[in-house]
């Protein structure tokens, strides 16, 4: 059974710092992995999606990497800003036919201090 | 562009009362639709998904049901709410499996 974990559960950093959020999954047989952002009391916003054949994806100050063999993904945020404060969730899709089985991690709550 | 709407944003209901949460998607056709629940301190749990009108699959046995009366409309219902139904309910859509899921703003449901 696929399990997704995220460490740390919470993180507080000063503005301007570069940071890394971690996501681990127990079964390396995944179809893709997504990173989402969730603001308090709001829905999820998709940030990056990495297909299983890819190693990384970049969007602005965000870079997500994927190492299937070790069951890990990282989300790198460069030059953090107070507006980056939110909960970040990763989610894995097990296979091409199991889009209904997307499994989410519990999230990392990020606070960027001005 | 595509948009997804959920309402109401917040809801307070007594135990045993009925429930109807609505989700609509605009700007796309035949989307995959999903209902999730996010309980406090826990991850998202997939409740229902639908690949087309009238096609509903349930992930977990529960007090809730879902319906898809129109292509871009997804409804979450209950005949009698339980205290354990409290939580944050999120609707989402996706075009295909290799494309991201897009979420609504959610409904905060409190059962008294």
CSV table of C-alpha atoms in Angstrom, one decimal:
chain,number,residue,atom,x,y,z
A,1,UNK,CA,0.0,0.0,0.0
A,2,UNK,CA,1.4,3.4,-1.1
A,3,UNK,CA,2.1,5.8,1.7
A,4,UNK,CA,3.2,9.4,1.3
A,5,UNK,CA,4.9,11.3,4.1
A,6,UNK,CA,6.2,14.8,4.3
A,7,UNK,CA,9.0,16.1,6.5
A,8,UNK,CA,9.0,18.5,8.3
A,9,UNK,CA,5.4,19.0,9.3
A,10,UNK,CA,6.1,22.6,9.9
A,11,UNK,CA,8.9,25.0,8.9
A,12,UNK,CA,9.6,28.6,9.8
A,13,UNK,CA,12.3,30.6,7.9
A,14,UNK,CA,13.3,34.2,7.5
A,15,UNK,CA,12.5,36.0,4.3
A,16,UNK,CA,15.0,35.6,1.5
A,17,UNK,CA,16.2,32.1,2.6
A,18,UNK,CA,16.2,29.2,0.2
A,19,UNK,CA,14.4,26.2,1.5
A,20,UNK,CA,13.7,22.6,0.6
A,21,UNK,CA,10.5,20.6,1.4
A,22,UNK,CA,10.6,16.8,1.3
A,23,UNK,CA,8.1,14.2,0.2
A,24,UNK,CA,8.7,10.5,0.5
A,25,UNK,CA,6.6,7.6,-0.9
A,26,UNK,CA,6.9,3.9,-0.2
A,27,UNK,CA,6.2,2.4,-3.6
A,28,UNK,CA,8.4,3.7,-6.4
A,29,UNK,CA,6.0,2.5,-9.1
A,30,UNK,CA,4.3,5.9,-9.6
A,31,UNK,CA,2.8,7.5,-12.7
A,32,UNK,CA,3.4,11.1,-11.7
A,33,UNK,CA,3.9,13.3,-8.6
A,34,UNK,CA,2.3,16.7,-8.0
A,35,UNK,CA,3.1,19.5,-5.6
A,36,UNK,CA,0.2,21.7,-4.4
A,37,UNK,CA,-0.1,24.8,-2.3
A,38,UNK,CA,-3.0,25.3,0.1
A,39,UNK,CA,-3.7,28.6,1.8
A,40,UNK,CA,-5.6,28.5,5.1
A,41,UNK,CA,-9.3,27.7,4.5
A,42,UNK,CA,-8.8,27.4,0.8
A,43,UNK,CA,-8.5,24.7,-1.8
A,44,UNK,CA,-5.4,23.4,-3.4
A,45,UNK,CA,-3.4,25.1,-6.2
A,46,UNK,CA,-1.3,22.9,-8.4
A,47,UNK,CA,2.3,24.1,-8.5
A,48,UNK,CA,4.2,21.5,-10.4
A,49,UNK,CA,3.6,18.1,-11.9
A,50,UNK,CA,6.4,15.7,-12.6
A,51,UNK,CA,5.9,12.6,-14.8
A,52,UNK,CA,7.6,9.4,-13.8
A,53,UNK,CA,10.0,9.8,-16.7
A,54,UNK,CA,11.1,13.2,-15.7
A,55,UNK,CA,13.7,14.2,-13.1
A,56,UNK,CA,12.6,17.8,-12.4
A,57,UNK,CA,10.2,20.6,-13.2
A,58,UNK,CA,10.7,24.3,-12.7
A,59,UNK,CA,8.3,27.2,-12.4
A,60,UNK,CA,9.7,30.6,-11.4
A,61,UNK,CA,11.3,30.3,-8.0
A,62,UNK,CA,10.1,26.7,-7.6
A,63,UNK,CA,11.9,23.6,-8.6
A,64,UNK,CA,10.7,20.1,-7.9
A,65,UNK,CA,12.8,17.0,-8.3
A,66,UNK,CA,11.9,13.4,-8.4
A,67,UNK,CA,13.9,10.3,-7.6
A,68,UNK,CA,11.7,7.4,-8.1
A,69,UNK,CA,14.2,4.7,-7.1
A,70,UNK,CA,14.6,6.2,-3.7
A,71,UNK,CA,11.0,7.2,-3.4
A,72,UNK,CA,11.7,10.9,-2.9
A,73,UNK,CA,10.7,14.3,-4.2
A,74,UNK,CA,11.9,17.7,-3.1
A,75,UNK,CA,10.4,21.1,-3.6
A,76,UNK,CA,13.0,23.8,-3.7
A,77,UNK,CA,11.8,27.4,-3.1
A,78,UNK,CA,14.4,30.1,-3.9
A,79,UNK,CA,14.5,33.5,-2.2
A,80,UNK,CA,11.4,32.8,0.0
A,81,UNK,CA,8.9,35.6,0.5
A,82,UNK,CA,6.1,36.1,3.1
A,83,UNK,CA,3.6,35.3,0.4
A,84,UNK,CA,5.0,31.8,0.2
A,85,UNK,CA,3.5,31.1,3.6
A,86,UNK,CA,1.1,28.2,3.1
A,87,UNK,CA,0.8,24.4,3.5
A,88,UNK,CA,2.5,22.5,0.7
A,89,UNK,CA,1.3,19.0,-0.2
A,90,UNK,CA,2.7,16.4,-2.5
A,91,UNK,CA,0.5,13.7,-4.1
A,92,UNK,CA,1.4,10.6,-6.1
A,93,UNK,CA,-0.6,8.9,-8.9
A,94,UNK,CA,0.1,5.2,-8.7
A,95,UNK,CA,-0.5,4.3,-12.4
A,96,UNK,CA,-2.0,5.6,-15.6
A,97,UNK,CA,-5.3,3.9,-14.9
A,98,UNK,CA,-5.6,4.8,-11.2
A,99,UNK,CA,-6.1,8.5,-11.4
A,100,UNK,CA,-8.8,8.0,-8.8
A,101,UNK,CA,-6.2,6.7,-6.4
A,102,UNK,CA,-4.1,9.8,-6.0
A,103,UNK,CA,-2.5,9.7,-2.6
A,104,UNK,CA,-1.8,12.9,-0.7
A,105,UNK,CA,0.8,13.5,1.9
A,106,UNK,CA,-0.2,15.3,5.1
A,107,UNK,CA,1.6,18.5,4.1
A,108,UNK,CA,4.3,20.9,5.3
A,109,UNK,CA,3.2,24.1,6.9
A,110,UNK,CA,5.6,26.9,5.8
A,111,UNK,CA,5.9,30.3,7.5
A,112,UNK,CA,8.2,32.9,6.0
A,113,UNK,CA,9.0,35.6,8.5
A,114,UNK,CA,9.4,39.1,7.2
B,1,UNK,CA,-10.2,29.4,-19.1
B,2,UNK,CA,-11.5,26.7,-16.8
B,3,UNK,CA,-13.0,27.5,-13.4
B,4,UNK,CA,-14.4,25.5,-10.6
B,5,UNK,CA,-17.0,26.7,-8.1
B,6,UNK,CA,-18.1,25.2,-4.8
B,7,UNK,CA,-20.8,26.4,-2.5
B,8,UNK,CA,-21.5,27.1,0.2
B,9,UNK,CA,-18.1,28.2,1.6
B,10,UNK,CA,-19.2,27.3,5.2
B,11,UNK,CA,-22.0,25.3,6.6
B,12,UNK,CA,-23.2,24.5,10.1
B,13,UNK,CA,-25.7,21.7,10.4
B,14,UNK,CA,-27.3,19.8,13.3
B,15,UNK,CA,-26.7,16.0,13.6
B,16,UNK,CA,-29.3,14.1,11.6
B,17,UNK,CA,-30.0,16.9,9.1
B,18,UNK,CA,-29.6,16.4,5.3
B,19,UNK,CA,-26.7,17.8,3.3
B,20,UNK,CA,-26.2,19.0,-0.3
B,21,UNK,CA,-22.9,20.5,-1.5
B,22,UNK,CA,-22.6,21.5,-5.0
B,23,UNK,CA,-19.6,21.8,-7.4
B,24,UNK,CA,-19.6,23.1,-10.9
B,25,UNK,CA,-16.9,23.3,-13.5
B,26,UNK,CA,-16.8,25.8,-16.4
B,27,UNK,CA,-14.8,26.0,-19.5
B,28,UNK,CA,-14.2,22.3,-20.1
B,29,UNK,CA,-16.1,19.2,-21.2
B,30,UNK,CA,-16.3,15.8,-19.8
B,31,UNK,CA,-14.0,16.4,-16.9
B,32,UNK,CA,-13.1,13.8,-14.3
B,33,UNK,CA,-14.6,15.1,-11.0
B,34,UNK,CA,-13.6,14.3,-7.4
B,35,UNK,CA,-14.9,14.9,-3.9
B,36,UNK,CA,-12.3,14.9,-1.1
B,37,UNK,CA,-12.5,15.4,2.6
B,38,UNK,CA,-9.7,16.9,4.6
B,39,UNK,CA,-10.1,16.3,8.3
B,40,UNK,CA,-8.1,18.4,10.8
B,41,UNK,CA,-4.5,17.3,11.0
B,42,UNK,CA,-5.0,14.6,8.3
B,43,UNK,CA,-4.4,14.4,4.6
B,44,UNK,CA,-7.0,14.5,1.9
B,45,UNK,CA,-9.2,11.5,1.6
B,46,UNK,CA,-10.8,10.7,-1.7
B,47,UNK,CA,-14.5,10.1,-1.2
B,48,UNK,CA,-16.0,9.9,-4.7
B,49,UNK,CA,-14.9,10.3,-8.3
B,50,UNK,CA,-16.8,10.4,-11.6
B,51,UNK,CA,-15.6,10.0,-15.2
B,52,UNK,CA,-19.0,10.9,-16.7
B,53,UNK,CA,-22.7,11.7,-16.2
B,54,UNK,CA,-24.3,9.3,-13.9
B,55,UNK,CA,-21.0,7.4,-13.3
B,56,UNK,CA,-20.0,7.5,-9.6
B,57,UNK,CA,-17.3,5.5,-7.8
B,58,UNK,CA,-16.9,5.4,-4.1
B,59,UNK,CA,-13.6,5.0,-2.4
B,60,UNK,CA,-14.8,4.4,1.2
B,61,UNK,CA,-18.0,3.2,2.8
B,62,UNK,CA,-19.6,6.2,4.5
B,63,UNK,CA,-22.7,8.2,5.3
B,64,UNK,CA,-22.4,10.2,2.1
B,65,UNK,CA,-23.4,9.9,-1.5
B,66,UNK,CA,-22.6,11.7,-4.7
B,67,UNK,CA,-24.4,12.4,-8.0
B,68,UNK,CA,-23.5,13.8,-11.3
B,69,UNK,CA,-26.7,15.0,-13.0
B,70,UNK,CA,-24.9,17.1,-15.6
B,71,UNK,CA,-21.5,16.9,-17.3
B,72,UNK,CA,-20.0,19.7,-15.2
B,73,UNK,CA,-22.0,19.3,-12.0
B,74,UNK,CA,-21.0,17.2,-9.0
B,75,UNK,CA,-23.1,17.0,-5.9
B,76,UNK,CA,-22.3,15.6,-2.5
B,77,UNK,CA,-25.2,14.6,-0.3
B,78,UNK,CA,-26.3,12.9,2.9
B,79,UNK,CA,-29.7,12.0,4.2
B,80,UNK,CA,-28.6,12.2,7.9
B,81,UNK,CA,-25.4,13.9,9.0
B,82,UNK,CA,-23.2,12.4,11.7
B,83,UNK,CA,-20.8,14.2,13.9
B,84,UNK,CA,-18.0,12.4,12.1
B,85,UNK,CA,-19.0,14.1,8.8
B,86,UNK,CA,-17.4,17.4,10.0
B,87,UNK,CA,-14.5,18.5,7.9
B,88,UNK,CA,-13.3,20.5,4.9
B,89,UNK,CA,-14.8,19.2,1.7
B,90,UNK,CA,-13.0,19.8,-1.6
B,91,UNK,CA,-14.2,19.3,-5.1
B,92,UNK,CA,-11.6,18.9,-7.9
B,93,UNK,CA,-11.5,18.3,-11.6
B,94,UNK,CA,-8.9,17.0,-14.1
B,95,UNK,CA,-8.9,16.7,-17.8
B,96,UNK,CA,-6.7,13.6,-18.0
B,97,UNK,CA,-4.6,11.5,-15.7
B,98,UNK,CA,-1.4,13.1,-16.8
B,99,UNK,CA,-2.7,16.6,-16.1
B,100,UNK,CA,-3.1,18.2,-12.7
B,101,UNK,CA,-6.2,18.2,-10.6
B,102,UNK,CA,-7.7,21.6,-10.0
B,103,UNK,CA,-9.5,22.3,-6.8
B,104,UNK,CA,-12.3,24.5,-5.6
B,105,UNK,CA,-12.1,26.7,-2.6
B,106,UNK,CA,-13.7,24.1,-0.4
B,107,UNK,CA,-16.7,23.9,2.0
B,108,UNK,CA,-16.1,24.0,5.8
B,109,UNK,CA,-18.8,21.7,7.3
B,110,UNK,CA,-19.4,21.8,11.0
B,111,UNK,CA,-21.8,19.4,12.6
B,112,UNK,CA,-23.4,20.3,16.0
